[in-house]
Amino acid sequence: MSTDYQIKSNAARSSIINKLKKEVAGADYDKLPEELSYQYQQLSKTQQVEQFIGHLEANHAQVIKLEKQQIPQVVSEQLKQRGIRTLLYGMQAPHSAQMAELDSYIHAEVFDFNLAENKEKLFNQTPAGITSSRAAIAATGSIVLWPTETEPRSLSLVPPVHMVIVDAEQLYANFSSLIREQQWQDNLPTNAILISGPSKTADIQQTLAYGAHGPKELLVLLLNA
Amino acid sequence: MAAEQFDPNESKYAASARAFRDNVSRDLGNDELRDNFRGAMDYLMDKRTKAFVDGDELETLREQCKLIKQRCLLKLPHLLEQLEENLQANGIQVHWAETITDANDIIAQLITEKNGKTVVKGKSMVSEETALNDYLEERDIECLESDMGEYIVQLANEHPSHIIMPAIHQNKKQVADLFADNIEGFKHTTDVDALIGEGRRVLREKFCNADVGITGVNFAVAETGTLCLVENEGNGRMCTTVPDLHIAITGIEKVVEFLDDVPPLLSLLTRSATGQLISTYFNMISHPRQNDEKDGPQEVHLVLLDNGRSQAFADEELRQTLQCIRCGACMNHCPVYTRIGGHAYGTVYPGPIGKIISPHMLGLEATNNLPTASSLCGACGEVCPVKIPIPKLLLRLRKESVKPANDETTVMKGEGSGRKKIEAVIWQGWSLMHKYALIYNTSMWFATRLRKLMPKKVGVWTSVRTAPKLAPKTLHEKIKARNKTRSAQQQNTIATQNIGGK
Ligand code: SF4
């Protein structure tokens, strides 16, 4: 059964579409001008890594280079430095198994609950979260997340400290090349996110402040760099 | 008449736009406000300049993005259909509205169906356009702005004065006073980190408990059925992640054809707006929560709003207005905006973009003054990332505003409303004078001879200027006289030379 607003919406739809179609009737889409794009300079892998780190640091993120087996040790250290004892992580991320090896001082917990029933816990009792990443972009210093049921999207958003593991092998020159090479148009997930630093705002007198609503700190653990 | 379908009077902004001249006098006299804008605009212009170090890259990108937007507009009806189809296939529901009231109504009903009581809202200028907060408030639904700037503006009971930085008209002291008056237990401080911390504390509680999240959309991708959001604070992500219901609202012109169109547009948007290579977050939503997922909204809706856009679309020149990606660069570089500030316009969208888009939303009758509030210096057109020829469109709107009643073309609501009999007569006389030399010369002769009779006060114009004095003789007369003396002198010289030569 259609409700009142659905009927109205359908009427609006035909009215809008018809008006627009009338104006472009007969337009020849084969004769559109060619859209040139700028040819960016090709950088070597090393240069790309440098560029990636440079942009992230300029945006107030901390980048730590490490090897895979060092993850437990580095994560433990970083949390200790901040006096954090609780860490939330995803169920099946490549680093999940390693979370058992964290310093005993840290209580690592798996995100295996439904957010709706655990909002209070996530918002007020989870000082840090750690996630994996799907790719990274050199030109803008961005990390790409495709959250899943085993690594929910709020894990990289709500806890004040977000640690993210990025593999330098997954680095793409820019956003365009990433979309093309991974053929995003065929399989976008529920939510894809580009993250390029900790949450920030300059809404009060153009003064930059970090930790507006999302994480105050973004810690990038960079493998194979 | 074109576009009779929407009633501009249903927007509260029509009245404040009509009061443009009074608003300007009010705000020009406010030194603190002018300081705030000057500081902010200098900052934003500087940031933009630094983000575009390579001039070739900038120009190529601008040309590319202009063509992308023009292609998408030329295909607009088909892309909207494709967008709807793909969004629906992805599980996102689509609604259409021609007027702001219809859009608000859809949103209110979606919320009531779910028994929603509290809404957190990410930054959305389209929802400002529809005055959604007021509409929901009247129906006992709390609607809280969660972008820091918007939150400040809402606390102050004001409207955004800038489309990217809504609270740019306030300085930190004013924000501190505002917090002290409105937030219980707030210890007065002008430390920006502390102020933001306070906003964070209040708003996180709201995110945690809200039933509904409402946001705008920066790009809607037809090919994939994806809603893209650009932001720095993370409030947009909160609104689209925590509550069970997410409603997005956007104008019909925001659709792009391919995912591949997004990166160049995004790059120009953030660099033109705030000088950032990219925003902190770029959020792409293609589905509601899927089977086993543990968070994200159960339902996602998109409301597509016309509100005068199809009127702009109908005219090929004015259609360019819809290329806009709402970066705000035109206001940052506008000498008028910098001086009068964003509120003086009285419209949702201030500055140059406001002057060319508002007449379609509110009708030309209410917005007649806006296209004239420009020195036509051209700065807006020069910085516009999608190359909208804003100055040309301003001239066009001025023409539409004074269009004679017997002109049979119809372009927009309120056209011809700015036409004044006396002005029309004066211009007719003017053109006659410049057509016939005899009329011109005679009237000039009289004007110069009777110049003592010229009034010292010429309406509003002389309220800030001294009336000019006409010269005793016209330029034509002077040149004639000079040529006469010259040729007489030449004759003399020739005569003398001839004598000498003998
Ligand atoms: S008109 Fe151009 S410069 Fe102004 S907001 Fe729109 S895109 Fe930006």
XYZ file of C-alpha atoms and ligand atoms in Angstrom:
735
model
C 0.000 0.000 0.000
C 1.348 3.385 -0.942
C 1.248 6.102 1.635
C 0.351 9.681 0.939
C 3.922 10.842 0.605
C 4.825 7.986 -1.746
C 2.071 8.992 -4.129
C 3.270 12.571 -3.988
C 6.846 11.473 -4.494
C 5.913 9.481 -7.591
C 4.110 12.472 -9.038
C 7.100 14.696 -8.318
C 9.340 12.146 -9.954
C 7.475 12.157 -13.252
C 7.104 15.903 -13.235
C 10.827 16.509 -12.658
C 12.026 13.838 -15.069
C 9.639 14.988 -17.796
C 10.650 18.615 -17.456
C 14.314 17.722 -17.684
C 13.848 15.300 -20.575
C 12.015 17.927 -22.579
C 15.019 20.230 -22.338
C 17.640 17.740 -23.480
C 15.570 15.880 -26.051
C 17.687 15.232 -29.105
C 21.005 15.920 -27.368
C 23.781 14.055 -29.129
C 25.786 12.247 -26.484
C 28.301 10.996 -29.026
C 29.449 14.501 -29.763
C 30.540 15.465 -26.267
C 33.938 17.150 -26.069
C 36.839 14.991 -24.990
C 37.651 15.262 -21.292
C 41.408 15.502 -20.927
C 42.902 14.688 -17.577
C 46.148 15.877 -16.080
C 49.110 13.543 -16.380
C 50.721 13.383 -12.986
C 54.379 12.665 -12.654
C 55.098 8.988 -12.033
C 56.805 8.392 -8.728
C 58.919 5.421 -7.701
C 57.655 3.168 -4.906
C 60.052 4.783 -2.430
C 58.928 8.268 -3.407
C 55.312 7.220 -3.046
C 55.933 5.906 0.439
C 57.634 9.178 1.344
C 54.784 11.176 -0.101
C 52.240 9.085 1.780
C 54.010 9.504 5.105
C 54.624 13.209 4.497
C 50.967 14.000 3.901
C 49.774 11.932 6.835
C 52.223 13.582 9.198
C 51.307 17.022 7.905
C 47.750 16.100 8.818
C 48.746 15.245 12.363
C 48.775 11.437 12.030
C 51.616 9.418 13.516
C 53.322 6.904 11.228
C 55.422 4.032 12.538
C 57.322 1.709 10.198
C 57.545 -1.868 11.396
C 57.621 -5.554 10.435
C 54.611 -7.790 10.816
C 56.003 -9.740 13.756
C 56.604 -6.501 15.656
C 52.900 -5.588 15.724
C 52.134 -6.882 19.248
C 55.175 -5.181 20.710
C 54.600 -1.815 19.004
C 50.874 -1.778 19.745
C 51.560 -2.580 23.397
C 54.159 0.184 23.646
C 51.992 2.792 22.019
C 49.037 2.009 24.255
C 51.214 2.034 27.346
C 52.618 5.436 26.450
C 49.076 6.743 26.443
C 48.039 4.927 29.581
C 45.463 2.915 27.652
C 44.572 -0.553 28.918
C 41.730 -1.556 26.604
C 41.878 -2.238 22.883
C 39.083 -3.326 20.574
C 39.848 -5.267 17.385
C 38.105 -7.080 14.545
C 37.449 -10.803 14.382
C 39.217 -11.902 11.239
C 41.704 -9.193 10.361
C 45.199 -10.366 9.326
C 46.526 -9.165 12.670
C 43.721 -10.580 14.826
C 45.651 -13.649 15.950
C 48.522 -11.437 17.075
C 46.283 -9.592 19.513
C 46.689 -12.559 21.871
C 50.376 -11.671 22.133
C 49.868 -8.161 23.487
C 51.396 -7.193 26.787
C 49.374 -8.634 29.678
C 48.766 -5.082 30.859
C 46.369 -4.665 27.936
C 42.916 -6.078 27.754
C 42.234 -6.782 24.068
C 38.632 -7.409 23.167
C 37.019 -8.583 19.964
C 34.256 -6.520 18.297
C 31.772 -9.375 18.022
C 28.724 -7.571 19.378
C 25.919 -5.594 17.865
C 26.501 -1.852 18.176
C 22.871 -1.059 18.988
C 23.034 -2.970 22.301
C 26.525 -1.835 23.162
C 26.621 1.860 22.389
C 27.515 2.849 25.910
C 30.445 0.428 25.881
C 31.807 1.621 22.561
C 31.320 5.307 23.269
C 32.502 5.426 26.853
C 34.615 2.407 27.678
C 36.709 1.891 24.575
C 39.711 4.203 24.423
C 41.325 2.596 21.360
C 40.516 0.475 18.310
C 42.737 -1.233 15.767
C 41.762 -2.053 12.173
C 43.295 -3.342 8.984
C 43.037 -1.441 5.705
C 42.260 -2.308 2.128
C 44.541 0.132 0.336
C 46.330 3.436 0.687
C 46.790 6.496 -1.507
C 50.134 8.262 -1.844
C 49.047 11.533 -3.468
C 46.762 12.513 -0.597
C 48.070 10.444 2.317
C 44.837 8.491 2.620
C 44.002 5.130 4.093
C 41.158 3.145 2.585
C 38.843 1.071 4.756
C 36.162 -1.354 3.599
C 34.590 -2.291 6.901
C 32.962 -5.720 7.124
C 30.901 -7.731 9.565
C 34.136 -8.843 11.203
C 35.587 -5.339 11.312
C 32.637 -2.931 11.795
C 32.823 0.661 10.652
C 32.383 2.193 14.099
C 35.652 0.558 15.173
C 37.599 3.172 13.210
C 35.296 6.013 14.256
C 34.173 5.982 17.861
C 37.261 5.122 19.996
C 39.460 8.212 20.572
C 42.579 6.436 19.308
C 42.487 4.655 15.950
C 45.400 2.402 15.059
C 45.440 1.138 11.510
C 47.737 -1.344 9.860
C 48.743 -0.405 6.331
C 50.916 -2.429 4.005
C 53.180 -0.338 1.761
C 52.550 -2.963 -0.934
C 48.943 -1.733 -1.090
C 49.920 1.822 -1.934
C 48.365 3.396 -5.041
C 49.535 6.617 -6.700
C 46.178 8.384 -6.455
C 42.455 7.841 -5.952
C 41.755 7.470 -9.684
C 44.336 4.743 -10.172
C 43.021 2.910 -7.119
C 39.432 2.916 -8.389
C 40.512 1.757 -11.830
C 42.962 -0.925 -10.805
C 40.669 -2.409 -8.167
C 37.588 -1.896 -10.376
C 35.548 -0.389 -7.622
C 32.598 0.275 -9.890
C 31.809 -3.450 -9.893
C 31.769 -4.189 -6.210
C 31.405 -1.334 -3.776
C 30.788 -2.443 -0.172
C 28.132 -1.107 2.217
C 30.512 1.642 3.212
C 33.944 2.563 1.874
C 35.925 5.218 3.696
C 39.016 7.255 2.947
C 40.764 8.494 6.091
C 43.496 11.101 5.892
C 44.205 12.037 9.492
C 42.556 12.314 12.885
C 39.162 14.000 13.039
C 39.508 17.787 12.994
C 37.732 21.104 12.624
C 38.602 24.741 11.995
C 35.080 25.947 12.615
C 35.966 28.274 15.472
C 37.893 31.273 14.192
C 39.824 29.203 11.642
C 41.783 27.596 14.469
C 42.604 23.970 13.805
C 41.543 21.589 16.578
C 41.859 17.797 16.497
C 39.376 15.256 17.786
C 36.177 16.976 16.712
C 33.862 13.965 16.771
C 35.941 11.030 15.593
C 39.364 9.811 16.746
C 41.691 12.386 18.293
C 44.688 10.357 17.209
C 45.409 8.338 14.087
C 48.304 5.923 14.413
C 49.439 4.314 11.176
C 51.473 1.117 11.511
C 53.198 0.823 8.163
C 54.424 -2.600 7.051
C 57.023 -3.302 4.363
C 58.151 0.293 3.948
C 5.416 31.488 -17.161
C 7.993 28.837 -16.499
C 8.105 26.954 -13.254
C 4.737 27.981 -11.807
C 4.903 24.709 -9.934
C 6.807 25.998 -6.970
C 5.746 28.726 -4.669
C 8.674 30.871 -3.592
C 6.668 32.309 -0.750
C 6.833 29.092 1.123
C 10.449 29.814 1.985
C 11.148 32.054 4.933
C 14.213 33.261 3.066
C 12.186 35.244 0.530
C 11.435 37.950 3.079
C 14.995 38.270 4.309
C 16.285 38.397 0.723
C 13.889 41.262 0.007
C 15.402 43.156 2.907
C 18.844 42.942 1.296
C 19.561 46.681 1.320
C 18.636 47.092 4.972
C 20.629 44.001 5.870
C 23.656 45.467 4.139
C 23.466 48.781 6.012
C 23.082 46.879 9.277
C 26.087 44.609 8.697
C 28.438 47.141 7.145
C 28.181 49.104 10.369
C 29.292 46.154 12.497
C 33.068 46.428 12.926
C 33.515 43.154 14.788
C 31.624 41.273 12.078
C 33.715 42.871 9.360
C 36.906 41.951 11.187
C 35.746 38.343 11.493
C 35.017 38.076 7.776
C 38.173 39.848 6.664
C 40.279 37.499 8.769
C 38.464 34.401 7.597
C 38.530 35.280 3.905
C 42.232 36.142 3.958
C 42.878 32.786 5.611
C 40.823 30.817 3.100
C 42.241 32.601 0.053
C 45.749 31.935 1.275
C 44.969 28.252 1.894
C 43.571 27.854 -1.593
C 46.551 29.515 -3.257
C 48.925 27.189 -1.441
C 46.930 24.122 -2.509
C 47.356 24.915 -6.197
C 51.067 25.284 -6.749
C 50.953 23.951 -10.296
C 48.981 26.319 -12.503
C 48.832 23.858 -15.414
C 47.388 21.189 -13.189
C 44.765 23.586 -11.847
C 43.666 24.716 -15.299
C 43.527 21.175 -16.708
C 41.521 20.009 -13.725
C 39.109 22.930 -13.980
C 38.506 22.259 -17.655
C 38.090 18.546 -16.998
C 35.667 19.061 -14.127
C 33.653 21.609 -16.071
C 33.229 19.082 -18.869
C 32.354 16.308 -16.432
C 29.617 18.417 -14.868
C 28.332 19.563 -18.254
C 28.148 15.988 -19.489
C 26.321 14.917 -16.355
C 23.870 17.797 -16.710
C 23.203 17.024 -20.341
C 22.357 13.476 -19.297
C 20.691 14.529 -16.048
C 17.232 12.941 -16.424
C 18.754 9.630 -17.507
C 21.354 9.691 -14.767
C 18.678 10.364 -12.166
C 16.774 7.328 -13.393
C 19.909 5.236 -13.372
C 20.821 6.487 -9.905
C 17.393 5.580 -8.589
C 17.520 2.148 -10.132
C 20.947 1.358 -8.731
C 20.221 2.776 -5.297
C 17.061 0.690 -5.106
C 18.925 -2.398 -6.240
C 21.367 -1.681 -3.402
C 18.514 -1.408 -0.907
C 18.461 2.379 -0.604
C 15.047 4.005 -1.021
C 14.595 7.062 -3.193
C 12.055 9.899 -2.818
C 11.394 12.926 -4.981
C 10.219 16.407 -4.045
C 9.521 19.465 -6.149
C 9.115 21.884 -3.263
C 10.811 22.338 0.068
C 7.595 21.551 1.936
C 7.222 18.258 0.119
C 10.807 17.339 0.968
C 10.296 18.192 4.639
C 7.077 16.262 4.666
C 8.707 13.117 3.305
C 11.441 13.328 5.914
C 9.020 13.983 8.767
C 6.916 10.986 7.761
C 9.910 8.690 7.423
C 10.895 9.649 10.952
C 7.420 9.281 12.450
C 6.937 5.888 10.823
C 9.903 4.719 12.872
C 8.773 6.544 15.981
C 11.857 8.712 15.840
C 12.174 11.451 18.422
C 15.725 12.679 18.100
C 17.723 13.476 14.987
C 21.397 14.240 14.600
C 22.208 16.098 11.443
C 25.420 16.290 9.455
C 26.118 19.432 7.491
C 23.618 19.851 4.681
C 22.915 23.137 2.927
C 19.938 21.573 1.152
C 18.308 20.927 4.525
C 18.938 24.609 5.340
C 17.237 25.409 2.061
C 14.143 23.528 3.211
C 14.388 24.901 6.777
C 14.083 21.310 7.939
C 14.998 21.999 11.576
C 12.021 24.324 12.049
C 9.710 21.886 10.307
C 10.730 18.978 12.520
C 10.800 21.085 15.656
C 7.154 22.005 15.042
C 6.370 18.289 14.973
C 8.161 17.662 18.255
C 11.155 16.011 16.700
C 14.434 17.284 18.098
C 16.887 17.985 15.301
C 20.401 18.739 16.433
C 23.124 20.071 14.163
C 26.329 18.134 14.731
C 28.880 19.883 12.559
C 30.729 22.165 15.036
C 30.022 25.291 13.017
C 26.387 24.372 12.464
C 26.021 23.507 16.140
C 27.259 26.974 17.107
C 24.937 28.609 14.604
C 21.983 26.591 15.871
C 22.745 27.475 19.500
C 22.837 31.137 18.512
C 19.540 30.788 16.681
C 21.149 31.946 13.462
C 21.766 30.626 9.949
C 25.091 29.659 8.421
C 26.891 32.694 7.029
C 29.125 30.582 4.775
C 28.390 27.291 3.046
C 31.618 25.598 4.168
C 32.333 27.374 7.449
C 28.898 28.157 8.873
C 30.038 30.035 11.983
C 32.689 32.137 10.296
C 30.963 35.329 11.432
C 31.692 34.569 15.079
C 35.033 34.796 16.830
C 36.139 32.530 19.672
C 35.107 34.995 22.335
C 31.593 35.116 20.947
C 31.493 31.300 20.820
C 32.689 31.106 24.425
C 29.930 33.494 25.538
C 27.396 31.470 23.591
C 28.485 28.206 25.242
C 28.422 29.858 28.667
C 24.842 30.958 28.104
C 23.619 27.644 26.718
C 25.609 24.724 28.065
C 25.198 23.865 31.694
C 28.419 23.527 33.641
C 30.585 25.052 30.916
C 33.576 26.903 32.372
C 34.139 30.043 30.322
C 37.264 29.822 28.189
C 38.382 31.129 24.803
C 40.755 28.215 24.297
C 39.634 26.676 20.999
C 40.673 23.125 21.955
C 38.587 23.383 25.103
C 35.627 24.803 23.186
C 35.752 21.994 20.642
C 36.177 19.512 23.493
C 32.969 20.826 25.026
C 31.101 20.504 21.727
C 32.473 16.982 21.359
C 31.265 16.004 24.803
C 27.734 17.293 24.244
C 27.397 15.882 20.747
C 28.843 12.429 21.366
C 26.105 11.859 23.876
C 23.603 12.786 21.171
C 25.187 10.515 18.542
C 25.022 7.678 21.014
C 21.275 8.107 21.576
C 19.796 9.559 18.378
C 17.153 7.633 16.431
C 17.862 9.200 13.072
C 20.830 10.626 11.165
C 20.266 13.181 8.426
C 22.995 14.295 6.030
C 23.546 15.972 2.700
C 25.349 14.416 -0.252
C 28.346 15.770 -2.147
C 28.229 13.385 -5.085
C 25.634 10.750 -5.943
C 27.124 8.205 -8.316
C 24.631 6.879 -10.879
C 26.771 3.990 -12.110
C 27.074 2.347 -8.691
C 24.233 3.825 -6.633
C 26.584 5.419 -4.129
C 26.218 8.463 -1.873
C 29.482 10.308 -1.219
C 30.068 12.608 1.739
C 33.011 14.944 2.255
C 33.879 16.025 5.808
C 36.623 16.604 8.361
C 34.989 16.188 11.729
C 33.565 12.674 11.628
C 30.063 13.855 12.481
C 28.885 12.815 9.025
C 30.229 9.336 9.668
C 28.551 9.301 13.085
C 25.194 10.274 11.559
C 25.510 7.561 8.911
C 26.839 4.840 11.219
C 25.214 4.956 14.642
C 21.442 5.657 14.267
C 19.203 2.982 12.763
C 17.759 5.293 10.141
C 19.799 7.417 7.745
C 18.076 9.975 5.545
C 20.132 11.862 2.977
C 18.793 14.884 1.153
C 20.268 16.516 -1.922
C 19.547 18.620 -4.992
C 18.919 16.830 -8.283
C 22.090 18.333 -9.788
C 24.454 16.403 -7.517
C 24.421 13.214 -9.582
C 27.547 12.171 -11.497
C 27.687 9.456 -14.102
C 30.739 7.372 -13.232
C 32.691 6.555 -10.121
C 35.669 7.677 -12.168
C 34.224 11.208 -12.243
C 34.577 11.507 -8.493
C 38.355 11.798 -7.869
C 38.974 14.951 -9.966
C 35.848 16.636 -8.575
C 36.787 15.710 -5.028
C 40.309 17.019 -5.490
C 39.082 20.376 -6.773
C 36.360 20.593 -4.150
C 38.530 20.238 -1.073
C 41.396 22.294 -2.444
C 39.139 25.135 -3.581
C 37.176 25.091 -0.344
C 39.752 24.893 2.413
C 43.049 24.285 0.653
C 43.106 20.630 1.742
C 44.437 18.003 -0.678
C 41.603 15.846 0.583
C 39.187 16.036 3.486
C 39.869 13.924 6.576
C 36.995 11.636 5.653
C 35.516 10.665 2.338
C 32.556 8.461 3.049
C 30.944 6.330 0.320
C 27.639 4.683 1.158
C 26.168 2.066 -1.175
C 23.897 -0.099 1.010
C 22.054 -0.115 4.299
C 23.410 -2.555 6.877
C 23.878 -6.024 5.389
C 22.983 -9.340 6.969
C 25.761 -9.983 9.447
C 27.027 -6.479 9.859
C 27.135 -5.178 13.410
C 26.552 -1.484 12.823
C 25.300 0.975 10.236
C 21.697 2.045 9.600
C 19.030 -0.591 8.904
C 17.421 1.789 6.436
C 18.906 4.382 4.114
C 16.786 6.883 2.189
C 17.631 9.554 -0.337
C 15.403 12.583 -0.937
C 15.983 14.322 -4.266
C 14.898 17.963 -4.283
C 14.127 20.207 -7.240
C 13.169 23.576 -5.664
C 13.739 25.665 -8.777
C 16.659 23.718 -10.186
C 14.666 22.472 -13.162
C 13.890 26.101 -13.964
C 17.595 26.913 -14.178
C 18.058 23.726 -16.186
C 15.591 24.836 -18.853
C 17.796 27.684 -20.056
C 21.086 26.617 -21.564
C 23.040 29.580 -20.221
C 21.513 29.505 -16.750
C 21.936 25.717 -16.611
C 25.613 26.323 -15.887
C 24.534 27.418 -12.409
C 23.920 23.722 -11.686
C 27.555 22.819 -12.335
C 28.301 24.135 -8.842
C 29.963 21.714 -6.422
C 29.450 24.087 -3.440
C 33.081 24.733 -2.620
C 32.556 28.289 -1.431
C 35.637 29.655 -3.237
C 33.555 32.289 -5.019
C 32.461 33.796 -1.705
C 35.953 33.651 -0.247
C 37.232 35.741 -3.137
C 34.292 38.122 -3.449
C 34.993 41.700 -2.343
C 31.290 42.259 -1.692
C 30.824 39.112 0.401
C 33.953 39.884 2.431
C 32.555 43.287 3.359
C 28.874 42.637 3.934
C 29.212 39.068 5.262
C 27.002 36.089 4.626
C 23.853 37.043 6.516
C 23.205 40.259 4.601
C 22.126 38.302 1.521
C 19.194 36.928 3.465
C 19.359 33.725 1.419
C 20.561 30.229 2.284
C 23.398 30.438 -0.199
C 25.259 33.746 0.132
C 27.932 35.287 -2.065
C 28.270 34.889 -5.829
C 26.780 31.394 -6.005
C 23.893 32.625 -3.877
C 23.268 35.473 -6.268
C 22.912 33.132 -9.229
C 21.097 30.213 -7.605
C 18.707 31.960 -5.186
C 16.620 33.632 -7.908
C 15.644 30.148 -9.108
C 14.701 29.034 -5.618
C 12.953 32.146 -4.365
C 11.925 33.872 -7.584
C 13.465 37.033 -9.033
C 10.932 39.291 -7.350
C 12.365 38.529 -3.914
C 15.963 38.432 -5.086
C 16.143 41.332 -7.541
C 18.800 43.113 -5.544
C 21.224 40.226 -5.424
C 22.544 40.176 -9.000
C 23.164 43.919 -8.768
C 25.317 43.554 -5.648
C 28.446 42.900 -7.667
C 31.239 45.027 -9.031
C 31.656 42.403 -11.789
C 35.346 42.246 -10.919
C 35.348 38.650 -12.129
C 37.155 37.053 -9.184
C 34.376 34.506 -8.629
C 34.485 33.264 -12.206
C 38.259 33.031 -12.088
C 38.393 30.800 -9.012
C 35.324 28.678 -9.704
C 36.599 25.084 -10.018
C 33.931 24.146 -12.544
C 34.285 27.363 -14.517
C 30.795 28.767 -14.040
C 30.840 32.179 -15.765
C 29.289 33.833 -12.704
C 29.700 37.468 -13.853
C 27.982 36.667 -17.147
C 25.130 34.965 -15.343
C 24.766 37.995 -13.066
C 24.346 40.219 -16.129
C 21.835 37.798 -17.539
C 19.804 37.838 -14.328
C 19.890 41.631 -14.273
C 18.407 41.545 -17.769
C 15.745 39.027 -16.781
C 14.897 41.196 -13.821
C 14.069 44.254 -15.979
C 12.583 42.371 -18.882
C 9.668 44.330 -20.483
C 6.187 42.921 -20.091
C 5.717 42.501 -23.850
C 8.698 40.143 -24.113
C 7.182 36.768 -24.854
C 9.947 34.448 -23.767
C 9.598 33.073 -20.267
C 12.674 32.094 -18.409
C 12.057 32.385 -14.732
C 9.653 33.129 -11.947
C 9.616 36.825 -11.106
C 11.221 37.976 -14.331
C 10.544 41.627 -15.156
C 9.727 42.359 -11.525
C 12.655 44.740 -11.199
C 11.545 46.900 -14.107
C 10.789 50.536 -13.157
C 8.829 52.805 -15.505
C 11.000 55.821 -14.902
C 14.221 53.856 -15.428
C 12.844 52.397 -18.643
C 11.958 55.877 -19.918
C 15.378 57.245 -19.024
C 17.118 54.419 -20.875
C 14.874 54.868 -23.873
C 15.847 58.543 -23.963
C 19.467 57.588 -23.536
C 19.415 55.228 -26.484
C 17.569 57.769 -28.644
C 20.162 60.390 -27.802
C 22.996 58.113 -28.821
C 21.307 57.195 -32.048
C 20.758 60.690 -33.435
C 23.569 63.255 -33.424
C 21.217 66.207 -33.535
C 19.351 65.169 -30.387
C 22.627 64.345 -28.703
C 24.283 67.656 -29.487
C 21.280 69.765 -28.610
C 20.672 68.049 -25.302
C 24.342 68.267 -24.402
C 24.426 71.946 -25.269
C 21.492 72.591 -22.969
C 22.799 70.359 -20.222
C 26.127 72.158 -20.041
C 24.623 75.633 -20.264
C 21.994 74.915 -17.637
C 24.385 73.046 -15.388
C 23.800 75.418 -12.474
C 20.273 73.995 -12.283
C 21.547 70.477 -11.627
C 20.203 69.181 -8.280
C 22.805 68.670 -5.543
C 20.992 65.636 -4.192
C 20.188 62.736 -6.507
C 18.310 60.246 -4.383
C 20.148 57.480 -2.511
C 23.081 57.841 -4.819
C 24.262 61.080 -3.180
C 23.773 59.766 0.336
C 27.353 58.530 0.164
C 28.678 60.581 -2.770
C 28.890 64.207 -3.898
C 26.915 64.881 -7.026
C 29.191 65.498 -10.030
C 29.294 68.921 -11.657
C 28.875 69.133 -15.375
C 31.656 70.944 -17.236
C 30.769 74.295 -18.854
C 31.503 72.822 -22.263
C 31.174 69.301 -23.632
C 34.227 67.312 -24.696
C 33.040 67.525 -28.283
C 32.934 71.306 -28.129
C 36.353 71.501 -26.532
C 37.937 69.259 -29.138
C 36.303 71.194 -31.898
C 37.671 74.418 -30.455
C 41.109 72.915 -30.025
C 41.180 71.608 -33.582
C 40.187 75.041 -34.804
C 43.059 76.778 -33.024
C 45.459 74.069 -34.166
C 44.607 74.376 -37.810
C 44.810 78.139 -37.526
C 48.289 77.779 -36.008
C 49.329 75.362 -38.719
C 48.203 77.766 -41.372
C 50.290 80.419 -39.709
C 53.390 78.228 -39.588
C 53.048 77.237 -43.209
C 52.660 80.870 -44.123
C 55.787 81.806 -42.131
C 57.795 78.952 -43.668
C 56.739 80.003 -47.109
C 57.930 83.529 -46.461
C 61.213 82.227 -44.990
C 61.655 79.898 -47.946
C 61.669 82.708 -50.381
S 29.932 28.662 -8.008
Fe 31.936 27.704 -8.321
S 33.249 28.731 -6.802
Fe 31.122 29.127 -6.166
S 30.622 27.498 -4.742
Fe 29.966 26.792 -6.754
S 31.701 25.642 -7.550
Fe 32.477 26.841 -5.843
